[in-house]
Amino acid sequence: MHLPPISPNSRRVWIALLEKQIPFELVKMELDGDQLQPDFLSLNPFHHIPVLVDDDFTIVESLAILDYLEAKYPAPAMLPTDAKALAIVRMVEMVTVNELLPATNPLTYRMMGLPTDDPQKLKQAEQRIDTVLKFFEGLLGDRPYFGNSDSLTLAELVAGTVMPWLPSLGVPLDNYPKLSAWCDRLTARETWQNTEVSLEEVEAFLKPRLQQLMVAH
């Protein structure tokens, strides 16, 4: 599997491989041009990560990779079969990708100590995240995991590689006790600990790239 050392999209696949105990070769990439090299573009012409190569079959897009792994390696099961539970898992996946992750971008600039051109964007991002967290708190309820499950689902892999970072972005989870306890359960797992990166590593990776983007614009 091809991935950079820091990427929630890649990390969710990495954790899936570890949780399912699937043998794999990890190919770490630096997003300073590795993704634009001909060898990688032959795997993914969109130059995005992660990419999973299984024999002669190549899969791009992390959610598609997770579905592929679940179908090919169904134990332990990470997708419920009950209609409502399955819908909950899918909602958490898609809301994380479409709502939560984009809202963290302005807060990431703030965490790095970089100037933000519009303070209103920060307020809107925090409000957007609050909407997501309230929604997730209700979906989780009193269950240990999403989707009426006593074990991990794909919802944990997708949301659980983003939500534990929110306090570092200035969004504490104190007002969401069920989600806070859920995050604690996930981060205590060996697979989360083995794929975790430090805040210092994140800053070292992201800050120069974000500064370049600011100059370019």
mmCIF file of C-alpha atoms in Angstrom:
data_model
loop_
_atom_site.group_PDB
_atom_site.id
_atom_site.type_symbol
_atom_site.label_atom_id
_atom_site.label_comp_id
_atom_site.label_asym_id
_atom_site.label_seq_id
_atom_site.Cartn_x
_atom_site.Cartn_y
_atom_site.Cartn_z
ATOM 1 C CA MET A 1 0.000 0.000 0.000
ATOM 2 C CA HIS A 2 1.294 3.463 -0.933
ATOM 3 C CA LEU A 3 0.824 6.222 1.642
ATOM 4 C CA PRO A 4 2.584 9.229 3.201
ATOM 5 C CA PRO A 5 3.476 9.154 6.882
ATOM 6 C CA ILE A 6 0.755 11.706 7.760
ATOM 7 C CA SER A 7 -2.691 11.377 6.205
ATOM 8 C CA PRO A 8 -6.045 10.510 7.785
ATOM 9 C CA ASN A 9 -7.163 9.061 4.451
ATOM 10 C CA SER A 10 -4.223 6.683 4.420
ATOM 11 C CA ARG A 11 -4.304 5.977 8.120
ATOM 12 C CA ARG A 12 -7.869 4.627 8.004
ATOM 13 C CA VAL A 13 -6.746 2.006 5.477
ATOM 14 C CA TRP A 14 -3.586 1.264 7.426
ATOM 15 C CA ILE A 15 -5.639 0.592 10.572
ATOM 16 C CA ALA A 16 -8.038 -1.635 8.636
ATOM 17 C CA LEU A 17 -5.145 -3.777 7.432
ATOM 18 C CA LEU A 18 -3.789 -4.063 10.965
ATOM 19 C CA GLU A 19 -7.178 -4.765 12.591
ATOM 20 C CA LYS A 20 -7.931 -7.478 10.051
ATOM 21 C CA GLN A 21 -4.365 -8.811 10.344
ATOM 22 C CA ILE A 22 -3.864 -8.768 6.577
ATOM 23 C CA PRO A 23 -0.234 -9.095 5.475
ATOM 24 C CA PHE A 24 0.861 -6.058 3.460
ATOM 25 C CA GLU A 25 3.876 -4.070 2.339
ATOM 26 C CA LEU A 26 3.801 -0.435 3.360
ATOM 27 C CA VAL A 27 5.311 1.995 0.865
ATOM 28 C CA LYS A 28 5.761 5.379 2.516
ATOM 29 C CA MET A 29 5.681 8.445 0.278
ATOM 30 C CA GLU A 30 6.712 12.041 0.648
ATOM 31 C CA LEU A 31 4.222 14.417 -0.927
ATOM 32 C CA ASP A 32 6.973 16.615 -2.346
ATOM 33 C CA GLY A 33 6.717 15.093 -5.797
ATOM 34 C CA ASP A 34 6.576 11.343 -5.213
ATOM 35 C CA GLN A 35 2.892 11.453 -6.159
ATOM 36 C CA LEU A 36 3.767 13.019 -9.519
ATOM 37 C CA GLN A 37 6.343 10.454 -10.594
ATOM 38 C CA PRO A 38 5.433 8.290 -13.612
ATOM 39 C CA ASP A 39 5.499 5.059 -11.584
ATOM 40 C CA PHE A 40 2.912 6.393 -9.168
ATOM 41 C CA LEU A 41 0.804 8.086 -11.842
ATOM 42 C CA SER A 42 0.538 4.731 -13.557
ATOM 43 C CA LEU A 43 -1.235 3.512 -10.419
ATOM 44 C CA ASN A 44 -3.332 6.616 -9.800
ATOM 45 C CA PRO A 45 -3.542 9.299 -12.510
ATOM 46 C CA PHE A 46 -5.194 11.626 -9.971
ATOM 47 C CA HIS A 47 -1.941 11.587 -7.883
ATOM 48 C CA HIS A 48 -3.831 11.024 -4.626
ATOM 49 C CA ILE A 49 -3.106 8.675 -1.745
ATOM 50 C CA PRO A 50 -3.610 6.033 -0.562
ATOM 51 C CA VAL A 51 -3.365 3.414 -3.285
ATOM 52 C CA LEU A 52 -3.759 -0.313 -2.659
ATOM 53 C CA VAL A 53 -2.276 -2.805 -5.094
ATOM 54 C CA ASP A 54 -3.512 -6.373 -4.667
ATOM 55 C CA ASP A 55 -1.804 -8.640 -7.207
ATOM 56 C CA ASP A 56 -2.891 -7.159 -10.557
ATOM 57 C CA PHE A 57 -5.723 -5.050 -9.166
ATOM 58 C CA THR A 58 -5.221 -1.415 -8.141
ATOM 59 C CA ILE A 59 -7.696 0.471 -5.934
ATOM 60 C CA VAL A 60 -7.740 4.228 -5.346
ATOM 61 C CA GLU A 61 -9.886 6.269 -2.929
ATOM 62 C CA SER A 62 -9.749 5.213 0.702
ATOM 63 C CA LEU A 63 -13.455 4.438 1.104
ATOM 64 C CA ALA A 64 -13.343 2.135 -1.911
ATOM 65 C CA ILE A 65 -10.267 0.434 -0.458
ATOM 66 C CA LEU A 66 -12.065 -0.115 2.860
ATOM 67 C CA ASP A 67 -15.040 -1.677 1.076
ATOM 68 C CA TYR A 68 -12.722 -3.919 -0.922
ATOM 69 C CA LEU A 69 -10.910 -5.129 2.188
ATOM 70 C CA GLU A 70 -14.202 -5.736 3.976
ATOM 71 C CA ALA A 71 -15.573 -7.805 1.080
ATOM 72 C CA LYS A 72 -12.398 -9.815 0.552
ATOM 73 C CA TYR A 73 -11.478 -10.223 4.234
ATOM 74 C CA PRO A 74 -14.832 -10.251 6.092
ATOM 75 C CA ALA A 75 -13.402 -11.233 9.478
ATOM 76 C CA PRO A 76 -13.531 -9.391 11.734
ATOM 77 C CA ALA A 77 -16.660 -7.849 10.248
ATOM 78 C CA MET A 78 -16.599 -4.051 10.082
ATOM 79 C CA LEU A 79 -19.903 -3.483 8.305
ATOM 80 C CA PRO A 80 -23.191 -4.371 10.023
ATOM 81 C CA THR A 81 -25.895 -6.162 8.050
ATOM 82 C CA ASP A 82 -28.849 -4.534 9.815
ATOM 83 C CA ALA A 83 -30.276 -1.798 7.578
ATOM 84 C CA LYS A 84 -30.325 0.957 10.215
ATOM 85 C CA ALA A 85 -26.901 0.077 11.576
ATOM 86 C CA LEU A 86 -25.426 0.039 8.079
ATOM 87 C CA ALA A 87 -26.959 3.432 7.343
ATOM 88 C CA ILE A 88 -25.419 4.836 10.542
ATOM 89 C CA VAL A 89 -21.965 3.597 9.572
ATOM 90 C CA ARG A 90 -22.262 5.035 6.075
ATOM 91 C CA MET A 91 -23.543 8.365 7.409
ATOM 92 C CA VAL A 92 -20.583 8.672 9.748
ATOM 93 C CA GLU A 93 -18.171 7.891 6.921
ATOM 94 C CA MET A 94 -19.660 10.394 4.491
ATOM 95 C CA VAL A 95 -20.263 13.191 7.016
ATOM 96 C CA THR A 96 -16.651 12.864 8.159
ATOM 97 C CA VAL A 97 -15.346 13.132 4.596
ATOM 98 C CA ASN A 98 -17.748 15.801 3.327
ATOM 99 C CA GLU A 99 -18.345 17.950 6.415
ATOM 100 C CA LEU A 100 -15.869 17.352 9.238
ATOM 101 C CA LEU A 101 -12.565 17.129 7.390
ATOM 102 C CA PRO A 102 -13.075 20.257 5.228
ATOM 103 C CA ALA A 103 -14.070 22.236 8.316
ATOM 104 C CA THR A 104 -10.733 21.462 9.978
ATOM 105 C CA ASN A 105 -8.710 23.298 7.316
ATOM 106 C CA PRO A 106 -9.017 26.845 8.728
ATOM 107 C CA LEU A 107 -8.351 25.508 12.222
ATOM 108 C CA THR A 108 -5.190 23.799 11.008
ATOM 109 C CA TYR A 109 -3.800 27.154 9.878
ATOM 110 C CA ARG A 110 -4.573 28.560 13.324
ATOM 111 C CA MET A 111 -2.894 25.615 15.060
ATOM 112 C CA MET A 112 0.236 26.212 12.992
ATOM 113 C CA GLY A 113 0.308 29.869 13.991
ATOM 114 C CA LEU A 114 -0.260 30.949 10.407
ATOM 115 C CA PRO A 115 -2.369 34.016 9.614
ATOM 116 C CA THR A 116 -5.952 33.539 8.506
ATOM 117 C CA ASP A 117 -7.299 36.079 6.056
ATOM 118 C CA ASP A 118 -10.866 35.848 7.323
ATOM 119 C CA PRO A 119 -11.661 35.358 11.049
ATOM 120 C CA GLN A 120 -15.246 34.654 10.029
ATOM 121 C CA LYS A 121 -14.043 31.443 8.386
ATOM 122 C CA LEU A 122 -12.776 30.227 11.756
ATOM 123 C CA LYS A 123 -16.147 30.842 13.386
ATOM 124 C CA GLN A 124 -17.974 29.128 10.542
ATOM 125 C CA ALA A 125 -15.608 26.156 10.734
ATOM 126 C CA GLU A 126 -16.168 25.782 14.471
ATOM 127 C CA GLN A 127 -19.939 25.982 13.994
ATOM 128 C CA ARG A 128 -19.779 23.380 11.223
ATOM 129 C CA ILE A 129 -17.762 21.045 13.425
ATOM 130 C CA ASP A 130 -20.176 21.575 16.320
ATOM 131 C CA THR A 131 -23.051 20.524 14.041
ATOM 132 C CA VAL A 132 -21.189 17.356 13.088
ATOM 133 C CA LEU A 133 -20.284 16.486 16.670
ATOM 134 C CA LYS A 134 -23.850 16.947 17.928
ATOM 135 C CA PHE A 135 -25.061 14.727 15.096
ATOM 136 C CA PHE A 136 -22.466 12.054 15.870
ATOM 137 C CA GLU A 137 -23.177 12.208 19.607
ATOM 138 C CA GLY A 138 -26.794 11.390 18.860
ATOM 139 C CA LEU A 139 -25.942 8.600 16.420
ATOM 140 C CA LEU A 140 -23.556 6.964 18.880
ATOM 141 C CA GLY A 141 -25.919 7.049 21.821
ATOM 142 C CA ASP A 142 -24.926 4.677 24.604
ATOM 143 C CA ARG A 143 -23.226 2.155 22.313
ATOM 144 C CA PRO A 144 -19.468 1.654 22.467
ATOM 145 C CA TYR A 145 -19.203 1.882 18.660
ATOM 146 C CA PHE A 146 -21.331 3.216 15.831
ATOM 147 C CA GLY A 147 -24.000 1.098 14.197
ATOM 148 C CA ASN A 148 -25.439 -0.986 17.061
ATOM 149 C CA SER A 149 -22.105 -2.735 17.285
ATOM 150 C CA ASP A 150 -19.945 -4.028 20.101
ATOM 151 C CA SER A 151 -16.939 -4.039 17.781
ATOM 152 C CA LEU A 152 -15.205 -1.668 15.401
ATOM 153 C CA THR A 153 -16.914 -0.640 12.194
ATOM 154 C CA LEU A 154 -15.676 1.319 9.205
ATOM 155 C CA ALA A 155 -17.202 4.373 10.900
ATOM 156 C CA GLU A 156 -14.549 4.104 13.604
ATOM 157 C CA LEU A 157 -11.763 3.884 11.049
ATOM 158 C CA VAL A 158 -12.941 6.961 9.144
ATOM 159 C CA ALA A 159 -14.127 9.277 11.927
ATOM 160 C CA GLY A 160 -11.675 7.886 14.461
ATOM 161 C CA THR A 161 -8.660 9.109 12.526
ATOM 162 C CA VAL A 162 -9.967 12.687 12.564
ATOM 163 C CA MET A 163 -11.952 13.306 15.737
ATOM 164 C CA PRO A 164 -9.200 12.615 18.316
ATOM 165 C CA TRP A 165 -7.208 15.478 16.734
ATOM 166 C CA LEU A 166 -9.929 18.081 17.273
ATOM 167 C CA PRO A 167 -8.701 19.193 20.741
ATOM 168 C CA SER A 168 -5.317 19.968 19.172
ATOM 169 C CA LEU A 169 -7.160 22.194 16.703
ATOM 170 C CA GLY A 170 -8.835 24.103 19.509
ATOM 171 C CA VAL A 171 -12.091 22.140 19.563
ATOM 172 C CA PRO A 172 -12.397 20.365 22.937
ATOM 173 C CA LEU A 173 -14.725 17.396 23.261
ATOM 174 C CA ASP A 174 -15.879 18.261 26.782
ATOM 175 C CA ASN A 175 -19.415 18.985 25.603
ATOM 176 C CA TYR A 176 -19.629 15.627 23.837
ATOM 177 C CA PRO A 177 -18.999 13.063 26.607
ATOM 178 C CA LYS A 178 -20.061 10.039 24.559
ATOM 179 C CA LEU A 179 -17.769 10.944 21.682
ATOM 180 C CA SER A 180 -14.968 11.744 24.110
ATOM 181 C CA ALA A 181 -15.238 8.281 25.688
ATOM 182 C CA TRP A 182 -15.447 6.782 22.194
ATOM 183 C CA CYS A 183 -12.195 8.530 21.222
ATOM 184 C CA ASP A 184 -10.527 7.229 24.381
ATOM 185 C CA ARG A 185 -11.533 3.666 23.476
ATOM 186 C CA LEU A 186 -10.055 4.020 20.023
ATOM 187 C CA THR A 187 -6.789 5.704 20.957
ATOM 188 C CA ALA A 188 -6.163 3.026 23.579
ATOM 189 C CA ARG A 189 -6.097 0.378 20.843
ATOM 190 C CA GLU A 190 -2.738 -0.895 19.667
ATOM 191 C CA THR A 191 -3.581 -0.219 16.033
ATOM 192 C CA TRP A 192 -4.240 3.454 16.738
ATOM 193 C CA GLN A 193 -1.081 3.771 18.807
ATOM 194 C CA ASN A 194 1.058 2.062 16.171
ATOM 195 C CA THR A 195 -0.115 4.444 13.453
ATOM 196 C CA GLU A 196 -0.153 7.638 15.519
ATOM 197 C CA VAL A 197 2.070 10.610 14.749
ATOM 198 C CA SER A 198 3.017 13.373 17.135
ATOM 199 C CA LEU A 199 1.816 16.952 16.939
ATOM 200 C CA GLU A 200 5.421 17.964 16.276
ATOM 201 C CA GLU A 201 5.578 15.635 13.280
ATOM 202 C CA VAL A 202 2.318 17.027 11.940
ATOM 203 C CA GLU A 203 3.584 20.597 12.264
ATOM 204 C CA ALA A 204 6.907 19.750 10.634
ATOM 205 C CA PHE A 205 5.091 18.125 7.726
ATOM 206 C CA LEU A 206 2.247 20.588 7.209
ATOM 207 C CA LYS A 207 3.596 24.022 8.098
ATOM 208 C CA PRO A 208 6.025 24.493 5.178
ATOM 209 C CA ARG A 209 3.415 23.184 2.734
ATOM 210 C CA LEU A 210 0.723 25.499 4.052
ATOM 211 C CA GLN A 211 3.148 28.441 3.903
ATOM 212 C CA GLN A 212 3.861 27.617 0.248
ATOM 213 C CA LEU A 213 0.131 27.570 -0.480
ATOM 214 C CA MET A 214 -0.265 30.997 1.135
ATOM 215 C CA VAL A 215 2.538 32.422 -1.007
ATOM 216 C CA ALA A 216 1.076 30.838 -4.145
ATOM 217 C CA HIS A 217 -2.262 32.515 -3.490
#
